[in-house]
Structure formats: structure tokens, C-alpha cells
Short mmCIF file of C-alpha atoms in Angstrom, two decimals:
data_model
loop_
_atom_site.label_atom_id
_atom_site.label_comp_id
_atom_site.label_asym_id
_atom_site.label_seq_id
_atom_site.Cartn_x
_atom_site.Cartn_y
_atom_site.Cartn_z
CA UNK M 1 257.67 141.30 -103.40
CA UNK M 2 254.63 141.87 -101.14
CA UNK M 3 255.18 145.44 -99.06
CA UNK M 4 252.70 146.69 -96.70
CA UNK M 5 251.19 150.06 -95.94
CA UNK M 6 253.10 151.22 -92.44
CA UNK M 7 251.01 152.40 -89.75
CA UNK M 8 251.93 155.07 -87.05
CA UNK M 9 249.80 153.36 -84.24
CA UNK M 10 252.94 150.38 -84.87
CA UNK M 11 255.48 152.41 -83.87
CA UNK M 12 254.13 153.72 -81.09
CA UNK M 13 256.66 152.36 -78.33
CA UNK M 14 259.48 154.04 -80.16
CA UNK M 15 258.92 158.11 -79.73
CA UNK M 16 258.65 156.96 -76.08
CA UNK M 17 261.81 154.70 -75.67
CA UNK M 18 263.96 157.32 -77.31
CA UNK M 19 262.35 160.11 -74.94
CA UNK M 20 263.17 157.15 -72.10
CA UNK M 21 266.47 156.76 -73.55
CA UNK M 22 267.21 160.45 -73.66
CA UNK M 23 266.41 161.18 -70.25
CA UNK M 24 268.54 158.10 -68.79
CA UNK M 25 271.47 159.47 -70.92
CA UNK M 26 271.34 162.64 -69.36
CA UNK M 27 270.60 161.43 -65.46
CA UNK M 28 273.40 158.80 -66.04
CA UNK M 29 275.76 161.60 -67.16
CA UNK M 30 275.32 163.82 -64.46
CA UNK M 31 275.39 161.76 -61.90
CA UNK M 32 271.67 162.00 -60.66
CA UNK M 33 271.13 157.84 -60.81
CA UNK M 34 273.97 156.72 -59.11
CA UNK M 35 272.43 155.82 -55.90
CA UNK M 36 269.73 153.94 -58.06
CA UNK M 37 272.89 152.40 -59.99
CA UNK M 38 274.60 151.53 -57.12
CA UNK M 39 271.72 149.94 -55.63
CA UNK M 40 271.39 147.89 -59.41
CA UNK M 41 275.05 146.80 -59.63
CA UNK M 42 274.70 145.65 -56.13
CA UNK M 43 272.22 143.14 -57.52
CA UNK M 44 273.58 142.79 -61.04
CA UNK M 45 277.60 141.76 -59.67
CA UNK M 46 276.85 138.29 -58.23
CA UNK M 47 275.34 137.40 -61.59
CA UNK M 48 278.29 139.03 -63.52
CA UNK M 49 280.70 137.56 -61.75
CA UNK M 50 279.32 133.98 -61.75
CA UNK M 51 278.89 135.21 -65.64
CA UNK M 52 282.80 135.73 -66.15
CA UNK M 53 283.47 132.42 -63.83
CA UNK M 54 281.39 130.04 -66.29
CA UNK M 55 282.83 131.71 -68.91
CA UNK M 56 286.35 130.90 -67.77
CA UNK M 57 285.91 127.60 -66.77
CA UNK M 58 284.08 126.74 -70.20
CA UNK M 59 286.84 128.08 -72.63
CA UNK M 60 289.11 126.54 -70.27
CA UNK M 61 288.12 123.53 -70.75
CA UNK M 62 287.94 124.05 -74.39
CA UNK M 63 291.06 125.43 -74.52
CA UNK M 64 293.23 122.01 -72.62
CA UNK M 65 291.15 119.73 -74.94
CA UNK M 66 292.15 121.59 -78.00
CA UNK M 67 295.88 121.40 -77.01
CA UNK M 68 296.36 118.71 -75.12
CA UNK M 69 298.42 117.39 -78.07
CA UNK M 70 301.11 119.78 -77.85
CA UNK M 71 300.92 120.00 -74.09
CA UNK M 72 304.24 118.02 -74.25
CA UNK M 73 306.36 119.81 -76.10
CA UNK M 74 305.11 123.00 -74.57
CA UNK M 75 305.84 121.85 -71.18
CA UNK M 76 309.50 120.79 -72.25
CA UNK M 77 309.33 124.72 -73.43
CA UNK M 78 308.35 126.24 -70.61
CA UNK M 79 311.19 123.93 -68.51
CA UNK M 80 313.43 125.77 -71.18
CA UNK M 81 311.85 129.28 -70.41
CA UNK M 82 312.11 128.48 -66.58
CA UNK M 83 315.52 128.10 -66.46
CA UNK M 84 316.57 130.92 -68.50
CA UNK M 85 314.40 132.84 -66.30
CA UNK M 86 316.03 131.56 -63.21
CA UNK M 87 319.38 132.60 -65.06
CA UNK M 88 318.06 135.96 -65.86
CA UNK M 89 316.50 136.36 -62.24
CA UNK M 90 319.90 136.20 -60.30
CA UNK M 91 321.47 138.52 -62.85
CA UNK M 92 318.48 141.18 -62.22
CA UNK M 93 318.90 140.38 -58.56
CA UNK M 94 322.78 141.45 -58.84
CA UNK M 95 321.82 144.42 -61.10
CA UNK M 96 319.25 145.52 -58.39
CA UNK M 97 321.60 145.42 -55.50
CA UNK M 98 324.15 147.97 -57.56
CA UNK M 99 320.86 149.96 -58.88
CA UNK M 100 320.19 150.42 -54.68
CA UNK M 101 323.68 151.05 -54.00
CA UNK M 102 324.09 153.82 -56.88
CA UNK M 103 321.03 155.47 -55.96
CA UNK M 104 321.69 156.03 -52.38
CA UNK M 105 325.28 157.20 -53.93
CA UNK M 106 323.31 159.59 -55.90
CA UNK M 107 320.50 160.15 -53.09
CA UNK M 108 318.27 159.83 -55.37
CA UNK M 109 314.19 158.79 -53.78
CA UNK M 110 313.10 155.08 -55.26
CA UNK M 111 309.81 155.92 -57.22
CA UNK M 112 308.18 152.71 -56.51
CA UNK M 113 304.37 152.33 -57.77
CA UNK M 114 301.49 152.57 -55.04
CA UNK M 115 298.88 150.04 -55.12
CA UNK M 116 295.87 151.81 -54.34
CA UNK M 117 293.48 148.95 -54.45
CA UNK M 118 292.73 145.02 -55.63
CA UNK M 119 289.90 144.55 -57.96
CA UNK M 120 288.28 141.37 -59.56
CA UNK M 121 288.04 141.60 -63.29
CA UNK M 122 284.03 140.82 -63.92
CA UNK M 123 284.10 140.29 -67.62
CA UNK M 124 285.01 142.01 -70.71
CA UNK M 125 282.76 144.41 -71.75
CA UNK M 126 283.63 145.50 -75.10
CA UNK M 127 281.94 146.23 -78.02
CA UNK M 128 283.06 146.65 -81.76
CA UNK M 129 286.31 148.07 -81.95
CA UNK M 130 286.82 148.94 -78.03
CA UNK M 131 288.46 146.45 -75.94
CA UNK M 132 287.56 146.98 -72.23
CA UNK M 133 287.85 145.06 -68.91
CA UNK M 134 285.35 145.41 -66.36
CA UNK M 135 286.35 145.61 -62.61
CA UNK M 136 284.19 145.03 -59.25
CA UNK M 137 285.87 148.88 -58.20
CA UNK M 138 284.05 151.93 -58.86
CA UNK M 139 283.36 154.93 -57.42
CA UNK M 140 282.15 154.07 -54.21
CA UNK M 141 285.58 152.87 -53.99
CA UNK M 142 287.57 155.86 -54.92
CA UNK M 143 287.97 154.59 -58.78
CA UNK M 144 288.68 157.55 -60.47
CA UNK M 145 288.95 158.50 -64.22
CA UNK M 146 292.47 157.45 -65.89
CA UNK M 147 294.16 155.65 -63.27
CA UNK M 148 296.54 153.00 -64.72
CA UNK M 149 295.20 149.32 -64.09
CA UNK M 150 298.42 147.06 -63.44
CA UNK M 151 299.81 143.32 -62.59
CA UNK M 152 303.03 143.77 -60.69
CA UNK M 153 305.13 145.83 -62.80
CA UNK M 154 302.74 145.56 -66.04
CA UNK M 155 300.50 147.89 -67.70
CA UNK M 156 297.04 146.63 -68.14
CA UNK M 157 295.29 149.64 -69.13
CA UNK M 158 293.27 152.77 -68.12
CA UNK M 159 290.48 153.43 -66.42
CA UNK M 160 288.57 154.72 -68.75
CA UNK M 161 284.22 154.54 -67.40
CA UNK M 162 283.37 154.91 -63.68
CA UNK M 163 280.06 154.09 -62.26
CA UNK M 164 279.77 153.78 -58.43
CA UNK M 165 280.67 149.65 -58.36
CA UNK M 166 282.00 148.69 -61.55
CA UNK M 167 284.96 150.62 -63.68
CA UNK M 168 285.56 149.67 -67.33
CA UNK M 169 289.59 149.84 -68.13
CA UNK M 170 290.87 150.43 -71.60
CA UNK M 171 293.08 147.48 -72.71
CA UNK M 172 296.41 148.32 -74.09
CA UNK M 173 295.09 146.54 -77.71
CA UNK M 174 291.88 149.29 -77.82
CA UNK M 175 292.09 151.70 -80.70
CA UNK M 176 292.72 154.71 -78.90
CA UNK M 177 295.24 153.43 -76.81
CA UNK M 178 298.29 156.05 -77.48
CA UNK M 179 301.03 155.92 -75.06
CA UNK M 180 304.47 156.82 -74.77
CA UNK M 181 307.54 154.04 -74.54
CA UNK M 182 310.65 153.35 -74.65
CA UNK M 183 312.53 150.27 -75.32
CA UNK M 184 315.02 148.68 -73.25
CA UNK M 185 317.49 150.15 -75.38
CA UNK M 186 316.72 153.65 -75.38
CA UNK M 187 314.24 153.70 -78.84
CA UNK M 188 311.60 155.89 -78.48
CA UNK M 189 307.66 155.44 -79.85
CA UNK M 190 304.51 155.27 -79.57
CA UNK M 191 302.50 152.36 -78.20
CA UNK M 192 298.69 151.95 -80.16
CA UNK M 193 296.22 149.65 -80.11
CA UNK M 194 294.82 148.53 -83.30
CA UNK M 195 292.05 146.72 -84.42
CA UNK M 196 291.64 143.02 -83.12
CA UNK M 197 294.24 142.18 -79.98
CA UNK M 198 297.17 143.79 -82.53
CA UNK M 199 299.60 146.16 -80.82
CA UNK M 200 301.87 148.49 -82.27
CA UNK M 201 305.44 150.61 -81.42
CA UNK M 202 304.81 153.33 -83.92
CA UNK M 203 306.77 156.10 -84.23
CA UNK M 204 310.28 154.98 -84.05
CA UNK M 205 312.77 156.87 -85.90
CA UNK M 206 314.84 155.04 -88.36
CA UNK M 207 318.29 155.54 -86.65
CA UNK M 208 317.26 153.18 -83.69
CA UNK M 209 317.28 149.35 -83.21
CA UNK M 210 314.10 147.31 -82.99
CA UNK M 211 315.37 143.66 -81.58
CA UNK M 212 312.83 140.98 -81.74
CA UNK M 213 312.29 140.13 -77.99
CA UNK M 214 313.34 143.45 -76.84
CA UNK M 215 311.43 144.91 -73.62
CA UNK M 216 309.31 147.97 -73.88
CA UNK M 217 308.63 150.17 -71.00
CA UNK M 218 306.59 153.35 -70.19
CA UNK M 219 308.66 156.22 -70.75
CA UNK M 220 307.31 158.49 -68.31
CA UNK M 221 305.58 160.88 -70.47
CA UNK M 222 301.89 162.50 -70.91
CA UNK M 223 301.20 161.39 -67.40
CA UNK M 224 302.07 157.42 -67.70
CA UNK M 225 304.90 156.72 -64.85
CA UNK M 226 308.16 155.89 -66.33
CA UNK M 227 308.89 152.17 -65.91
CA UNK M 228 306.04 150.00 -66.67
CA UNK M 229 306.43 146.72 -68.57
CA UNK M 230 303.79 147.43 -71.56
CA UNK M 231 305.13 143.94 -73.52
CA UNK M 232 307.80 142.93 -75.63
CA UNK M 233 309.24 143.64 -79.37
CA UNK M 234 307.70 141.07 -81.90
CA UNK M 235 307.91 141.58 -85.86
CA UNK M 236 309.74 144.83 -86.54
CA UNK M 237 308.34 146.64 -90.00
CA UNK M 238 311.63 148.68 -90.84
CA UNK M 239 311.02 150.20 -94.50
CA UNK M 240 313.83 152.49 -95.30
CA UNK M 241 311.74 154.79 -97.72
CA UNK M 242 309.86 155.83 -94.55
CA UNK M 243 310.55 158.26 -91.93
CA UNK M 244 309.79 156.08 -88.79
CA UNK M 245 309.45 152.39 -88.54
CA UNK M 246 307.33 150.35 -86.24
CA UNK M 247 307.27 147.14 -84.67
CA UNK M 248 304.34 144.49 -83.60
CA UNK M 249 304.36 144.33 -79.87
CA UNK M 250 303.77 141.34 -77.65
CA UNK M 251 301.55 141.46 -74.62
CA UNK M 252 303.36 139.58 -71.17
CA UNK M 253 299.99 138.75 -69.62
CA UNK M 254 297.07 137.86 -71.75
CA UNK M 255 294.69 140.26 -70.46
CA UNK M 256 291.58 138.25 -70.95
CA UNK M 257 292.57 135.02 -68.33
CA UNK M 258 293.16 138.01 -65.37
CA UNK M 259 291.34 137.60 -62.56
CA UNK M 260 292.50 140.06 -59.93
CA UNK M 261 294.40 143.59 -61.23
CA UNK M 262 295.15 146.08 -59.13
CA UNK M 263 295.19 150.09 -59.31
CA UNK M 264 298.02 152.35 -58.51
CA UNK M 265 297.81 155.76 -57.27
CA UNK M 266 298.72 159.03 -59.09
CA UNK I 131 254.36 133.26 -70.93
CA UNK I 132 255.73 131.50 -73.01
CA UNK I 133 256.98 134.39 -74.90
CA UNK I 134 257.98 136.06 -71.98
CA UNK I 135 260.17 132.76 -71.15
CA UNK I 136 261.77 133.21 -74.39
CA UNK I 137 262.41 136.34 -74.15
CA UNK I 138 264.43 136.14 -70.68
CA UNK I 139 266.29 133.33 -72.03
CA UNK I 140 267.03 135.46 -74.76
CA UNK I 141 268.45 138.09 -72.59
CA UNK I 142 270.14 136.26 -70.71
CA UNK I 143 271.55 134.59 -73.18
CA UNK I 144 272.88 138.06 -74.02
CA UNK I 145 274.30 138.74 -71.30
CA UNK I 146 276.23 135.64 -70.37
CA UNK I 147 277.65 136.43 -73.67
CA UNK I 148 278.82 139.90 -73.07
CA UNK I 149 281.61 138.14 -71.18
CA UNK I 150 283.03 136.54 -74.78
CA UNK I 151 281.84 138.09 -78.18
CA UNK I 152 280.91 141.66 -79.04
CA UNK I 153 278.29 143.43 -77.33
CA UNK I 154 276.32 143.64 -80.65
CA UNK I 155 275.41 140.40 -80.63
CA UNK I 156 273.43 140.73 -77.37
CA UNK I 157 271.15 143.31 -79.71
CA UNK I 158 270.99 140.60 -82.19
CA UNK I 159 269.37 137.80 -79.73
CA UNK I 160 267.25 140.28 -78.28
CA UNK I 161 266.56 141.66 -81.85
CA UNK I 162 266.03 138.47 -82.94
CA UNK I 163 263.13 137.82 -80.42
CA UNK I 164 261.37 141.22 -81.17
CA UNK I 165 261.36 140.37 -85.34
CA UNK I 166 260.65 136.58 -84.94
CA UNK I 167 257.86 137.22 -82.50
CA UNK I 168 255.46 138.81 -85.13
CA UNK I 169 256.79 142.01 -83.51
CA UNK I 170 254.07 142.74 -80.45
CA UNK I 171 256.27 143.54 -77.70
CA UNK I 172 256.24 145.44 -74.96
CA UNK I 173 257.23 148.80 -74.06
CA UNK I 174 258.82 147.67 -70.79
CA UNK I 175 260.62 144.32 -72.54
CA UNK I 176 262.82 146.89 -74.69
CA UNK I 177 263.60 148.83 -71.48
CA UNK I 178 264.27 146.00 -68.74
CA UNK I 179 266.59 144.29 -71.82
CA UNK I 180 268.78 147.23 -72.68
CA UNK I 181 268.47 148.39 -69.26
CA UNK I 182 270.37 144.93 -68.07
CA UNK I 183 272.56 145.13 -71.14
CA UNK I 184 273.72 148.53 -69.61
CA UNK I 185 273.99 147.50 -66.42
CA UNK I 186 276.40 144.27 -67.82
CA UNK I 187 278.63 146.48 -70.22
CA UNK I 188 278.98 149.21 -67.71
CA UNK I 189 277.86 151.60 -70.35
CA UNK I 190 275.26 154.83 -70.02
CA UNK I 191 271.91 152.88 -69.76
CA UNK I 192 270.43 155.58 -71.30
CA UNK I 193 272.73 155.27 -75.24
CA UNK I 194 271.91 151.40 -74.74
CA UNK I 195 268.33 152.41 -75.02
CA UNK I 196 268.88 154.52 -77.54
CA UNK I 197 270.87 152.64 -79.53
CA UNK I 198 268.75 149.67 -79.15
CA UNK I 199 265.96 151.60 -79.76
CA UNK I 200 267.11 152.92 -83.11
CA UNK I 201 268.22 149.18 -83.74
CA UNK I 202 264.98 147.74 -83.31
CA UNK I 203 263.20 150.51 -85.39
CA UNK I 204 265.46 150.46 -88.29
CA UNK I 205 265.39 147.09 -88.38
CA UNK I 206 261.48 146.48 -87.93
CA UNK I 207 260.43 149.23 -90.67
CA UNK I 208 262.35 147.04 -92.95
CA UNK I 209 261.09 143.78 -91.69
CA UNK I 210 257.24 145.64 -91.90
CA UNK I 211 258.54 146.22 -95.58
CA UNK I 212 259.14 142.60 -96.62
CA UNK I 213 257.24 141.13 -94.46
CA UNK I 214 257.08 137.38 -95.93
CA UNK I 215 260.68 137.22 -97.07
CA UNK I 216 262.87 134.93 -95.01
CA UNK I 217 265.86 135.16 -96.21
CA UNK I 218 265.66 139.50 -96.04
CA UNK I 219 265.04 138.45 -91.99
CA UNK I 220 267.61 136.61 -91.72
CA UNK I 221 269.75 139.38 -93.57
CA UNK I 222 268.29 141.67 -91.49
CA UNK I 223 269.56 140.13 -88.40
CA UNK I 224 273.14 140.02 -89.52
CA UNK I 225 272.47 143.82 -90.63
CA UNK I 226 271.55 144.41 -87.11
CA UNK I 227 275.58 143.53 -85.66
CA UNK I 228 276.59 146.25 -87.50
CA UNK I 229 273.96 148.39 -87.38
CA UNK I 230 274.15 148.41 -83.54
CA UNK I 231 278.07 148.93 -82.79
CA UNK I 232 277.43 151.77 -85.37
CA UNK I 233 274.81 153.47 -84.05
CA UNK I 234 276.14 153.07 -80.45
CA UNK I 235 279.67 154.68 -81.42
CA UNK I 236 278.03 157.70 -83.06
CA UNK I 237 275.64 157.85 -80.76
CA UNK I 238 278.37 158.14 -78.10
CA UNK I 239 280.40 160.44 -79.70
CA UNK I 240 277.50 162.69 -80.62
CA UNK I 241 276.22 162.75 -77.11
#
């Protein structure tokens, strides 16, 4: 195998991209380039967001050709789902009309979540092992660090990157995703992300009951509001040997065909 | 100009695909470019690409140069190495999808 002799005067871009790199790191950090940023994103969005669009519309495309054999049978499904929804509706309905009653019984103040703004989701900016969403909001905004990223009633994620017009959120399937739930009937865990679009209940002692299908909420702890829909119960991994058992968990909304989430205040 | 039409293809290649696969595979096209193109490039074409791949990630601009820069180096002192062997290229650019999400997670966390 032929090698050749390496020559400094070759490498001479390098020293000088890392010293580039380096000082960018730092200015980004603190803050000092956020005007320039600003003024950057304000150019870069358009092309992002037309980015995302195309991107849709392609694997949308790709995705009805692909299926379009089963499109019957899953639209005789979905008439299924639909009615047992509409069932399930009027009985929620009924159950919300005593849950108003009792709490003005108990006086009781309604801790309903604030929307604090809309944003567009611009694309999906992760890389490896993190699983992000990118939204049009950012500082400039008021987009602050750790605010909760929802659809209606359902967790998206976290705000986890702020620069002054784009936010990247943490998706509920991301690695370090560790938040705590509670089913619908009363089990306690841990919600992580693992690797791929997996998510996990961990954490579950063995006296509960995992049910396939089974809701699972925010419990209201380490600064997550209590109530939020973070997906439902899928394969539950109960080995009696071990001291907790843990089930797969189903996201609601797929978070990747979003277009508009919304943030809710603290 | 040619190149230079490549090249911006190339990038933004990458970053229509930022929207669908890992971000390490925009280092790869761009990587690609820099090891196919008998490796003259440009001080500035390094910065304006992970400058844009920054900007369309929303990460610090500043650990995509890095990162990219460390990338690209790695990646050419072994190409500079075996310089007539195809299929080491080739394994070089696959090397180069790990070799970025790995240097851009430890460079994160060291930073």
C-alpha cells in the first residue's frame, strides 16, 4: 500500500478553523452573536420551512402509495375507532359535568394549562441519539429554557435549545427524556426515551397493574404539571424475579407529521 | 465553478436532509466533496457549510465547526495515508457518520 510523507503546509486551514470554531462556541454561548443570529435565522427560516414543507409533502406521498392497499380496511378501522370514540366522548362529557360540580363542592381552583404561544414546527433537527423538533419561536419571542411543548392536552416535549428565532424541543422518545407518570389507574413510573422512537414506563413496582391500552398521564412531579396525556400502555415486560416492571409506551400524536404545537406557561 | 457548484449542491443537499435522516450525514455529503475533490478547499467553504449546518440544526455554530473540523481532519490524514485506495475512501466516508455524531456529543458535553 502506497503512503505518503504528510506535510504541515496541508493542514494549514485546520489550526485556524478550530481557533474559528472555538471562538464561535464561546460568542454563541454567551450570548454575544445573537443579534448577528437573529439577523441569520431571519434569512435561514423561509428556506427551512419550505425545507420541512417538501419534506412533508414528499414522504407523504410516499407514504399513501405505499399503503394504499390497506387503505380499506384501515378506513373500516378508523369508522370502528370513531364510534367508540363518540361512545367514550359523551361518557367523558357526563364525567366532566360531575368533575365541575364536585369541585365547586370542594371549592377547589380548575388548574387548566396556559397556552403561552403557537409555533410552526420547522423540521427535526436531531442528530445521533437525540430526537429534537425545531420551532419558528425563540427568544425574541419569550421561548424560554424547559417549557413543556404541547397539542391540546398532550405532551410533546421540552424546550430544551433557545436561540433568538428558532427553539429545539426534546421529544418524549430522546434518551434523556425522564419524567414522572402515572397511569390512569394510579401506577406510578417513570417515562424514558430510548434509543430509536422506543418509549418506556420504567419504574413500576410489581404490586401494580400495567393494562395494555391503559392511559398515562403526567403526575405532577419534578416540575411537569399533573395531567398531561404523555401516550398510552403498549407491551407490558412484567418479570417477577425483578423489583419493578416496565411497559412499552405508545405515543397519541406522531410527533414527526406536527405542524403547529403550542407552549404553555409555567 | 464548477466545484463551487458542486459543492453548494452538496450543502444543500445537506441541509434539505436535516429535515429526515441524522445530522451526520450532512458531514458525510459535505465530507464527501472535500475527500473526492483531491482535497484543495477553501478555508471559507468549511466555515459557510458548517456555519449553515448550524444555523439548520439550531445547534452552537461554533461545536459544528469544530466538530466538522475534527471530522474533516481525521478523516483527510487518513485519506493522505492511502491515498490511491478506493475502497479505504469509501470506508472512510461511512467512518465519517460515526465519527461525526461522536465527536459532536463529546464535544458538547466537554464544552
Amino acid at each position: 500500500m502506497k503512503s505518503k510523507k504528510l506535510s504541515l503546509r496541508e493542514f494549514r486551514y485546520y489550526p485556524l478553523l478550530f481557533f474559528v470554531g472555538l471562538v464561535l462556541f464561546f460568542t454563541v454561548s454567551f450570548g454575544w452573536l445573537s443579534p448577528v443570529l437573529s439577523f441569520a435565522q431571519n434569512l435561514t427560516l423561509p428556506l427551512q420551512i419550505g425545507f420541512y414543507r417538501v419534506t412533508k409533502v414528499v414522504s407523504n406521498v410516499g407514504a399513501t402509495t405505499l399503503e394504499i392497499g390497506g387503505l380499506r380496511s384501515k378506513n373500516a378501522q378508523i369508522s370502528l375507532e370513531n364510534s367508540l370514540l363518540k361512545a367514550e366522548n359523551a361518557k367523558l362529557k357526563k364525567l366532566e359535568e360531575e368533575n365541575i360540580s364536585l369541585r365547586e363542592q370542594l371549592n377547589t381552583p380548575r388548574k387548566d394549562i396556559k397556552i403561552k404561544l403557537a409555533a410552526s414546527v420547522i423540521g427535526n433537527g436531531g442528530f445521533g441519539t437525540k430526537k429534537v423538533l425545531l420551532i419558528d419561536k425563540g427568544s425574541n419571542d419569550g421561548v424560554k429554557n424547559k417549557e413543556l411543548v404541547v397539542v391540546k392536552d398532550v405532551l410533546i416535549g421540552q424546550v430544551i435549545n433557545v436561540t433568538p428565532k428558532i427553539s429545539s424541543v426534546q421529544l418524549l422518545s430522546d434518551p434523556d427524556t425522564s419524567i414522572p407518570v402515572v397511569t390512569e389507574t394510579g401506577a406510578e413510573g417513570i417515562l424514558e426515551g430510548k434509543f430509536g422512537a422506543e418509549i418506556n414506563l420504567t419504574n413500576v413496582l410489581q404490586s401494580e397493574e400495567l393494562k395494555e391500552k391503559e392511559m398515562v398521564f403526567t403526575s405532577g412531579k419534578n416540575d411537569f404539571p399533573a395531567g398531561l396525556v404523555v401516550g398510552e400502555i403498549g407491551k407490558v415486560n412484567k418479570v417477577d424475579k425483578e423489583f419493578f416492571q416496565k411497559a412499552a409506551v405508545t405515543q397519541i400524536l406522531e410527533p414527526e407529521k406536527l405542524i403547529l404545537v403550542y407552549l404553555i406557561e409555567d | 465553478m464548477l466545484k463551487a457548484g458542486i459543492f453548494f449542491i452538496l450543502v444543500l443537499l445537506a441541509l434539505f436532509q436535516i429535515n429526515v435522516l441524522p445530522l451526520n450525514l450532512a458531514f458525510v455529503f459535505i465530507a464527501a466533496f472535500f475527500l473526492l475533490s483531491k482535497r484543495d478547499f477553501s478555508f471559507w467553504w468549511v466555515l459557510i457549510a458548517a456555519v449553515l449546518v448550524g444555523l439548520f440544526a439550531n445547534l452552537n455554530i461554533g461545536l459544528v465547526v469544530l466538530s466538522f473540523t475534527a471530522t474533516l481532519m481525521l478523516t483527510d490524514i487518513l485519506s493522505r495515508l492511502f491515498p490511491d485506495n478506493r475502497l479505504i475512501k469509501g470506508s472512510l466516508l461511512l467512518a465519517t457518520l460515526f465519527l461525526s455524531e461522536y465527536i459532536l456529543i463529546s464535544l458538547g458535553r466537554f464544552l
